Amino acid sequence: MPDSMTISSRVECIDDARRWVAERAQTALVHAGGTADLELALTEALANVIEHSYAGQGAHEIRVGTEVTEDVIRVTVRDWGRIADARTFVRRDLDDPGEGGYGVFLMEQLVDDVRRELPPDGGTLLTLTKYLRTPNERRRS
Amino acid sequence: MEHQLTETDGVRVLAVHGRIDVSSAMTLRDLLGAQIDSPAARVLVDLSDVALIDSSGIGILVTAHRRAFGQGANFAIAAPAAAVARVFAMTRTNKLLAIYDSVEVGVAAMRRG
Protein backbone atom coordinates (compact mmCIF):
# COMPACT_ATOMS: atom_id res chain seq x y z
CA MET A 1 0.00 0.00 0.00
CA PRO A 2 1.48 3.39 -0.97
CA ASP A 3 2.55 5.63 1.87
CA SER A 4 3.99 9.15 1.78
CA MET A 5 5.50 11.97 3.81
CA THR A 6 6.54 15.51 2.98
CA ILE A 7 9.74 17.38 3.80
CA SER A 8 10.93 20.91 3.17
CA SER A 9 13.51 21.39 0.47
CA ARG A 10 16.38 21.78 2.95
CA VAL A 11 19.38 19.47 3.25
CA GLU A 12 18.79 19.23 7.01
CA CYS A 13 15.49 17.47 6.24
CA ILE A 14 17.07 14.68 4.17
CA ASP A 15 17.73 12.65 7.31
CA ASP A 16 14.02 12.68 8.24
CA ALA A 17 13.08 11.20 4.86
CA ARG A 18 15.94 8.70 5.01
CA ARG A 19 14.87 7.39 8.41
CA TRP A 20 11.24 7.19 7.30
CA VAL A 21 12.12 5.17 4.20
CA ALA A 22 14.61 3.00 6.10
CA GLU A 23 11.91 1.96 8.57
CA ARG A 24 9.72 0.77 5.72
CA ALA A 25 12.55 -0.83 3.78
CA GLN A 26 13.87 -2.77 6.74
CA THR A 27 10.63 -4.68 7.07
CA ALA A 28 10.45 -5.38 3.32
CA LEU A 29 14.01 -6.01 2.12
CA VAL A 30 15.38 -9.50 2.62
CA HIS A 31 18.91 -9.17 1.27
CA ALA A 32 21.67 -7.55 3.24
CA GLY A 33 22.67 -4.04 2.30
CA GLY A 34 19.45 -3.30 0.45
CA THR A 35 18.24 -0.76 2.95
CA ALA A 36 21.62 1.02 2.98
CA ASP A 37 21.57 1.15 -0.83
CA LEU A 38 18.08 2.62 -0.84
CA GLU A 39 18.99 5.18 1.84
CA LEU A 40 21.97 6.39 -0.18
CA ALA A 41 20.06 6.48 -3.48
CA LEU A 42 17.33 8.53 -1.78
CA THR A 43 19.96 10.87 -0.31
CA GLU A 44 21.35 11.54 -3.78
CA ALA A 45 17.88 12.02 -5.26
CA LEU A 46 16.84 14.52 -2.57
CA ALA A 47 20.13 16.42 -2.78
CA ASN A 48 19.60 16.76 -6.55
CA VAL A 49 16.05 18.06 -6.10
CA ILE A 50 17.14 20.62 -3.50
CA GLU A 51 20.13 21.83 -5.51
CA HIS A 52 18.73 21.73 -9.03
CA SER A 53 14.90 21.67 -9.01
CA TYR A 54 14.61 24.21 -6.18
CA ALA A 55 17.99 25.96 -6.66
CA GLY A 56 18.82 25.64 -2.97
CA GLN A 57 15.69 27.46 -1.82
CA GLY A 58 14.34 25.83 1.34
CA ALA A 59 10.69 26.89 1.35
CA HIS A 60 9.39 24.26 -1.06
CA GLU A 61 7.88 20.83 -0.61
CA ILE A 62 9.21 17.44 -1.56
CA ARG A 63 6.92 14.44 -1.19
CA VAL A 64 8.59 11.11 -0.55
CA GLY A 65 6.60 7.91 -0.99
CA THR A 66 7.07 4.19 -0.63
CA GLU A 67 5.22 1.27 -2.12
CA VAL A 68 6.02 -2.34 -1.32
CA THR A 69 4.77 -5.17 -3.50
CA GLU A 70 5.60 -8.86 -3.48
CA ASP A 71 8.69 -8.28 -5.62
CA VAL A 72 9.85 -4.69 -5.23
CA ILE A 73 10.05 -1.65 -3.03
CA ARG A 74 9.51 1.64 -4.87
CA VAL A 75 10.58 4.96 -3.42
CA THR A 76 9.17 8.03 -5.12
CA VAL A 77 10.48 11.59 -4.90
CA ARG A 78 8.04 14.23 -6.14
CA ASP A 79 8.94 17.88 -6.55
CA TRP A 80 7.23 20.83 -8.19
CA GLY A 81 10.37 22.74 -9.07
CA ARG A 82 12.33 23.45 -12.19
CA ILE A 83 12.55 20.51 -14.57
CA ALA A 84 16.16 19.51 -14.97
CA ASP A 85 17.33 18.27 -18.34
CA ALA A 86 18.67 14.79 -17.59
CA ARG A 87 21.04 15.13 -20.54
CA THR A 88 22.87 17.94 -18.72
CA PHE A 89 23.54 15.99 -15.51
CA VAL A 90 27.25 16.02 -14.77
CA ARG A 91 28.68 12.53 -14.72
CA ARG A 92 32.06 11.85 -13.27
CA ASP A 93 34.63 10.10 -15.40
CA LEU A 94 35.56 7.35 -12.93
CA ASP A 95 39.10 7.30 -14.27
CA ASP A 96 39.45 10.94 -13.25
CA PRO A 97 38.34 11.23 -9.58
CA GLY A 98 37.11 14.66 -8.53
CA GLU A 99 34.87 16.55 -6.15
CA GLY A 100 31.56 16.17 -7.99
CA GLY A 101 29.56 14.22 -10.52
CA TYR A 102 29.07 10.97 -8.59
CA GLY A 103 25.46 11.55 -7.52
CA VAL A 104 23.48 10.31 -10.52
CA PHE A 105 25.96 7.51 -11.10
CA LEU A 106 25.63 6.26 -7.53
CA MET A 107 21.84 6.48 -7.61
CA GLU A 108 21.74 4.34 -10.75
CA GLN A 109 24.16 1.80 -9.29
CA LEU A 110 22.39 1.43 -5.96
CA VAL A 111 18.89 0.59 -7.15
CA ASP A 112 17.60 -1.68 -9.89
CA ASP A 113 15.70 0.98 -11.82
CA VAL A 114 15.51 4.78 -11.90
CA ARG A 115 12.55 6.31 -13.70
CA ARG A 116 12.04 10.03 -14.24
CA GLU A 117 8.56 11.28 -15.21
CA LEU A 118 7.17 14.76 -15.85
CA PRO A 119 3.61 14.93 -14.41
CA PRO A 120 1.13 17.25 -16.15
CA ASP A 121 0.85 19.54 -13.13
CA GLY A 122 4.58 20.35 -13.23
CA GLY A 123 7.79 19.27 -11.58
CA THR A 124 9.33 15.83 -11.61
CA LEU A 125 8.44 12.41 -10.26
CA LEU A 126 11.44 10.17 -9.69
CA THR A 127 10.88 6.49 -8.91
CA LEU A 128 13.65 4.35 -7.43
CA THR A 129 12.92 0.63 -7.61
CA LYS A 130 14.75 -2.04 -5.65
CA TYR A 131 14.02 -5.75 -5.94
CA LEU A 132 13.20 -7.42 -2.66
CA ARG A 133 14.98 -10.60 -3.65
CA THR A 134 18.21 -11.29 -5.45
CA PRO A 135 18.01 -12.50 -9.07
CA ASN A 136 18.82 -16.05 -7.89
CA GLU A 137 16.02 -15.96 -5.35
CA ARG A 138 13.60 -14.71 -8.00
CA ARG A 139 14.61 -17.50 -10.39
CA ARG A 140 14.10 -20.16 -7.70
CA SER A 141 10.59 -19.02 -6.81
CA MET B 1 27.66 14.00 11.90
CA GLU B 2 29.88 14.34 14.96
CA HIS B 3 33.64 14.12 15.26
CA GLN B 4 36.57 13.81 17.63
CA LEU B 5 40.13 14.88 16.93
CA THR B 6 43.04 13.17 18.67
CA GLU B 7 46.74 12.86 17.96
CA THR B 8 48.75 9.64 18.10
CA ASP B 9 52.47 9.50 17.32
CA GLY B 10 52.25 12.74 15.35
CA VAL B 11 49.25 11.56 13.30
CA ARG B 12 46.06 13.60 13.66
CA VAL B 13 43.16 11.16 13.80
CA LEU B 14 39.76 12.61 12.93
CA ALA B 15 37.09 10.14 14.03
CA VAL B 16 33.79 10.87 12.31
CA HIS B 17 30.49 9.52 13.63
CA GLY B 18 27.11 9.20 11.96
CA ARG B 19 26.32 9.95 8.35
CA ILE B 20 28.28 12.09 5.91
CA ASP B 21 25.90 13.66 3.43
CA VAL B 22 25.24 17.00 1.77
CA SER B 23 24.05 18.44 5.11
CA SER B 24 27.39 17.73 6.81
CA ALA B 25 29.90 17.70 3.94
CA MET B 26 30.85 21.37 4.34
CA THR B 27 31.61 20.79 8.02
CA LEU B 28 33.89 17.91 7.04
CA ARG B 29 35.54 20.04 4.36
CA ASP B 30 36.31 22.77 6.90
CA LEU B 31 37.59 20.26 9.46
CA LEU B 32 39.94 18.67 6.95
CA GLY B 33 41.02 22.03 5.56
CA ALA B 34 42.03 23.14 9.07
CA GLN B 35 44.04 19.97 9.69
CA ILE B 36 45.79 19.71 6.33
CA ASP B 37 47.63 22.92 7.08
CA SER B 38 51.29 22.21 6.34
CA PRO B 39 53.56 19.77 4.48
CA ALA B 40 54.22 18.08 7.84
CA ALA B 41 50.53 17.34 8.46
CA ARG B 42 49.56 13.68 8.79
CA VAL B 43 45.78 13.33 8.86
CA LEU B 44 43.92 10.04 9.20
CA VAL B 45 40.10 9.99 8.96
CA ASP B 46 38.55 7.18 11.02
CA LEU B 47 35.32 6.12 9.26
CA SER B 48 34.63 3.05 11.42
CA ASP B 49 31.49 4.67 12.88
CA VAL B 50 30.16 6.14 9.64
CA ALA B 51 27.12 4.31 8.28
CA LEU B 52 26.62 6.32 5.09
CA ILE B 53 28.67 8.54 2.83
CA ASP B 54 27.13 10.24 -0.18
CA SER B 55 28.63 11.75 -3.32
CA SER B 56 29.32 15.07 -1.63
CA GLY B 57 31.28 13.30 1.12
CA ILE B 58 33.27 11.34 -1.45
CA GLY B 59 34.06 14.61 -3.21
CA ILE B 60 35.29 16.22 0.01
CA LEU B 61 37.67 13.30 0.66
CA VAL B 62 39.01 13.43 -2.90
CA THR B 63 39.59 17.18 -2.53
CA ALA B 64 41.36 16.65 0.82
CA HIS B 65 43.57 14.01 -0.78
CA ARG B 66 44.51 16.40 -3.58
CA ARG B 67 45.11 19.26 -1.17
CA ALA B 68 47.38 17.08 0.95
CA PHE B 69 49.19 15.76 -2.10
CA GLY B 70 49.71 19.29 -3.38
CA GLN B 71 51.19 20.39 -0.07
CA GLY B 72 53.34 17.32 0.44
CA ALA B 73 51.22 16.36 3.46
CA ASN B 74 49.95 12.87 4.26
CA PHE B 75 46.20 12.08 4.17
CA ALA B 76 44.46 8.73 4.52
CA ILE B 77 41.23 6.96 5.46
CA ALA B 78 40.91 4.20 8.06
CA ALA B 79 38.46 1.41 8.79
CA PRO B 80 35.51 2.19 6.50
CA ALA B 81 32.50 0.01 7.29
CA ALA B 82 31.31 -2.31 4.51
CA ALA B 83 28.62 0.05 3.18
CA VAL B 84 31.08 2.93 2.98
CA ALA B 85 33.88 0.82 1.49
CA ARG B 86 31.41 -0.26 -1.18
CA VAL B 87 30.83 3.35 -2.20
CA PHE B 88 34.59 3.90 -2.49
CA ALA B 89 34.76 0.83 -4.72
CA MET B 90 31.77 1.85 -6.88
CA THR B 91 33.24 5.29 -7.50
CA ARG B 92 36.74 3.81 -7.88
CA THR B 93 38.00 6.38 -5.40
CA ASN B 94 39.51 3.42 -3.53
CA LYS B 95 42.16 3.47 -6.26
CA LEU B 96 43.04 7.09 -5.46
CA LEU B 97 42.68 7.37 -1.68
CA ALA B 98 44.98 5.65 0.80
CA ILE B 99 42.63 3.41 2.80
CA TYR B 100 43.86 1.37 5.78
CA ASP B 101 42.00 -1.49 7.42
CA SER B 102 42.28 0.02 10.89
CA VAL B 103 43.34 3.19 12.68
CA GLU B 104 46.28 1.31 14.23
CA VAL B 105 47.58 0.16 10.84
CA GLY B 106 47.06 3.64 9.39
CA VAL B 107 48.87 5.41 12.24
CA ALA B 108 51.76 2.96 12.01
CA ALA B 109 52.10 3.48 8.25
CA MET B 110 51.80 7.27 8.43
CA ARG B 111 54.22 7.53 11.35
CA ARG B 112 56.85 5.90 9.17
CA GLY B 113 55.88 7.79 6.02
mmCIF file of N, CA and C in Angstrom, chain B residues 40-81:
data_model
loop_
_atom_site.group_PDB
_atom_site.id
_atom_site.type_symbol
_atom_site.label_atom_id
_atom_site.label_comp_id
_atom_site.label_asym_id
_atom_site.label_seq_id
_atom_site.Cartn_x
_atom_site.Cartn_y
_atom_site.Cartn_z
ATOM 1 N N ALA B 40 53.939 19.081 6.793
ATOM 2 C CA ALA B 40 54.221 18.084 7.835
ATOM 3 C C ALA B 40 52.958 17.397 8.342
ATOM 4 N N ALA B 41 51.786 17.876 7.917
ATOM 5 C CA ALA B 41 50.529 17.340 8.463
ATOM 6 C C ALA B 41 50.325 15.876 8.061
ATOM 7 N N ARG B 42 49.926 15.074 9.036
ATOM 8 C CA ARG B 42 49.562 13.682 8.792
ATOM 9 C C ARG B 42 48.157 13.509 9.357
ATOM 10 N N VAL B 43 47.205 13.327 8.470
ATOM 11 C CA VAL B 43 45.784 13.325 8.864
ATOM 12 C C VAL B 43 45.131 12.016 8.452
ATOM 13 N N LEU B 44 44.577 11.320 9.440
ATOM 14 C CA LEU B 44 43.917 10.041 9.196
ATOM 15 C C LEU B 44 42.447 10.178 9.598
ATOM 16 N N VAL B 45 41.535 9.873 8.674
ATOM 17 C CA VAL B 45 40.100 9.986 8.960
ATOM 18 C C VAL B 45 39.553 8.599 9.306
ATOM 19 N N ASP B 46 39.105 8.451 10.536
ATOM 20 C CA ASP B 46 38.554 7.181 11.017
ATOM 21 C C ASP B 46 37.068 7.122 10.653
ATOM 22 N N LEU B 47 36.723 6.231 9.718
ATOM 23 C CA LEU B 47 35.325 6.122 9.259
ATOM 24 C C LEU B 47 34.630 4.880 9.840
ATOM 25 N N SER B 48 35.187 4.306 10.905
ATOM 26 C CA SER B 48 34.631 3.049 11.424
ATOM 27 C C SER B 48 33.207 3.216 11.955
ATOM 28 N N ASP B 49 32.833 4.442 12.346
ATOM 29 C CA ASP B 49 31.494 4.666 12.885
ATOM 30 C C ASP B 49 30.641 5.503 11.929
ATOM 31 N N VAL B 50 30.955 5.417 10.653
ATOM 32 C CA VAL B 50 30.162 6.141 9.644
ATOM 33 C C VAL B 50 29.332 5.119 8.861
ATOM 34 N N ALA B 51 28.016 5.282 8.900
ATOM 35 C CA ALA B 51 27.119 4.305 8.275
ATOM 36 C C ALA B 51 26.808 4.640 6.822
ATOM 37 N N LEU B 52 26.993 5.908 6.451
ATOM 38 C CA LEU B 52 26.615 6.323 5.090
ATOM 39 C C LEU B 52 27.521 7.466 4.653
ATOM 40 N N ILE B 53 27.979 7.397 3.421
ATOM 41 C CA ILE B 53 28.674 8.543 2.825
ATOM 42 C C ILE B 53 28.093 8.754 1.438
ATOM 43 N N ASP B 54 27.732 9.994 1.126
ATOM 44 C CA ASP B 54 27.130 10.241 -0.184
ATOM 45 C C ASP B 54 28.157 10.856 -1.135
ATOM 46 N N SER B 55 27.699 11.259 -2.305
ATOM 47 C CA SER B 55 28.634 11.747 -3.318
ATOM 48 C C SER B 55 29.340 13.022 -2.877
ATOM 49 N N SER B 56 28.655 13.850 -2.084
ATOM 50 C CA SER B 56 29.321 15.075 -1.633
ATOM 51 C C SER B 56 30.449 14.731 -0.655
ATOM 52 N N GLY B 57 30.233 13.731 0.196
ATOM 53 C CA GLY B 57 31.284 13.304 1.122
ATOM 54 C C GLY B 57 32.470 12.717 0.393
ATOM 55 N N ILE B 58 32.194 11.912 -0.638
ATOM 56 C CA ILE B 58 33.272 11.344 -1.446
ATOM 57 C C ILE B 58 34.090 12.480 -2.076
ATOM 58 N N GLY B 59 33.376 13.480 -2.591
ATOM 59 C CA GLY B 59 34.059 14.608 -3.210
ATOM 60 C C GLY B 59 34.959 15.353 -2.238
ATOM 61 N N ILE B 60 34.487 15.521 -1.003
ATOM 62 C CA ILE B 60 35.287 16.222 0.010
ATOM 63 C C ILE B 60 36.570 15.438 0.296
ATOM 64 N N LEU B 61 36.475 14.119 0.374
ATOM 65 C CA LEU B 61 37.669 13.304 0.659
ATOM 66 C C LEU B 61 38.654 13.348 -0.511
ATOM 67 N N VAL B 62 38.125 13.334 -1.724
ATOM 68 C CA VAL B 62 39.008 13.429 -2.901
ATOM 69 C C VAL B 62 39.736 14.793 -2.903
ATOM 70 N N THR B 63 38.989 15.842 -2.581
ATOM 71 C CA THR B 63 39.592 17.176 -2.529
ATOM 72 C C THR B 63 40.668 17.249 -1.444
ATOM 73 N N ALA B 64 40.384 16.660 -0.283
ATOM 74 C CA ALA B 64 41.363 16.652 0.816
ATOM 75 C C ALA B 64 42.624 15.903 0.395
ATOM 76 N N HIS B 65 42.421 14.796 -0.293
ATOM 77 C CA HIS B 65 43.566 14.014 -0.782
ATOM 78 C C HIS B 65 44.427 14.877 -1.715
ATOM 79 N N ARG B 66 43.768 15.582 -2.619
ATOM 80 C CA ARG B 66 44.514 16.397 -3.582
ATOM 81 C C ARG B 66 45.207 17.574 -2.897
ATOM 82 N N ARG B 67 44.518 18.154 -1.923
ATOM 83 C CA ARG B 67 45.105 19.264 -1.170
ATOM 84 C C ARG B 67 46.365 18.790 -0.441
ATOM 85 N N ALA B 68 46.243 17.627 0.216
ATOM 86 C CA ALA B 68 47.383 17.084 0.953
ATOM 87 C C ALA B 68 48.526 16.763 -0.006
ATOM 88 N N PHE B 69 48.174 16.131 -1.113
ATOM 89 C CA PHE B 69 49.191 15.762 -2.101
ATOM 90 C C PHE B 69 49.914 17.009 -2.603
ATOM 91 N N GLY B 70 49.142 18.052 -2.876
ATOM 92 C CA GLY B 70 49.712 19.294 -3.384
ATOM 93 C C GLY B 70 50.653 19.955 -2.397
ATOM 94 N N GLN B 71 50.372 19.760 -1.106
ATOM 95 C CA GLN B 71 51.192 20.391 -0.067
ATOM 96 C C GLN B 71 52.357 19.511 0.361
ATOM 97 N N GLY B 72 52.335 18.257 -0.057
ATOM 98 C CA GLY B 72 53.338 17.318 0.440
ATOM 99 C C GLY B 72 52.972 16.732 1.785
ATOM 100 N N ALA B 73 51.692 16.916 2.192
ATOM 101 C CA ALA B 73 51.223 16.359 3.461
ATOM 102 C C ALA B 73 50.740 14.923 3.230
ATOM 103 N N ASN B 74 50.344 14.265 4.324
ATOM 104 C CA ASN B 74 49.948 12.866 4.260
ATOM 105 C C ASN B 74 48.491 12.755 4.713
ATOM 106 N N PHE B 75 47.628 12.177 3.869
ATOM 107 C CA PHE B 75 46.198 12.078 4.174
ATOM 108 C C PHE B 75 45.721 10.671 3.854
ATOM 109 N N ALA B 76 44.952 10.093 4.760
ATOM 110 C CA ALA B 76 44.463 8.733 4.522
ATOM 111 C C ALA B 76 43.144 8.499 5.256
ATOM 112 N N ILE B 77 42.508 7.401 4.886
ATOM 113 C CA ILE B 77 41.230 6.961 5.461
ATOM 114 C C ILE B 77 41.510 5.669 6.235
ATOM 115 N N ALA B 78 40.751 5.458 7.313
ATOM 116 C CA ALA B 78 40.907 4.203 8.055
ATOM 117 C C ALA B 78 39.557 3.569 8.342
ATOM 118 N N ALA B 79 39.528 2.260 8.267
ATOM 119 C CA ALA B 79 38.458 1.414 8.786
ATOM 120 C C ALA B 79 37.055 1.718 8.269
ATOM 121 N N PRO B 80 36.888 1.952 6.967
ATOM 122 C CA PRO B 80 35.511 2.189 6.503
ATOM 123 C C PRO B 80 34.654 0.931 6.689
ATOM 124 N N ALA B 81 33.441 1.131 7.174
ATOM 125 C CA ALA B 81 32.502 0.009 7.294
ATOM 126 C C ALA B 81 32.138 -0.481 5.890
#
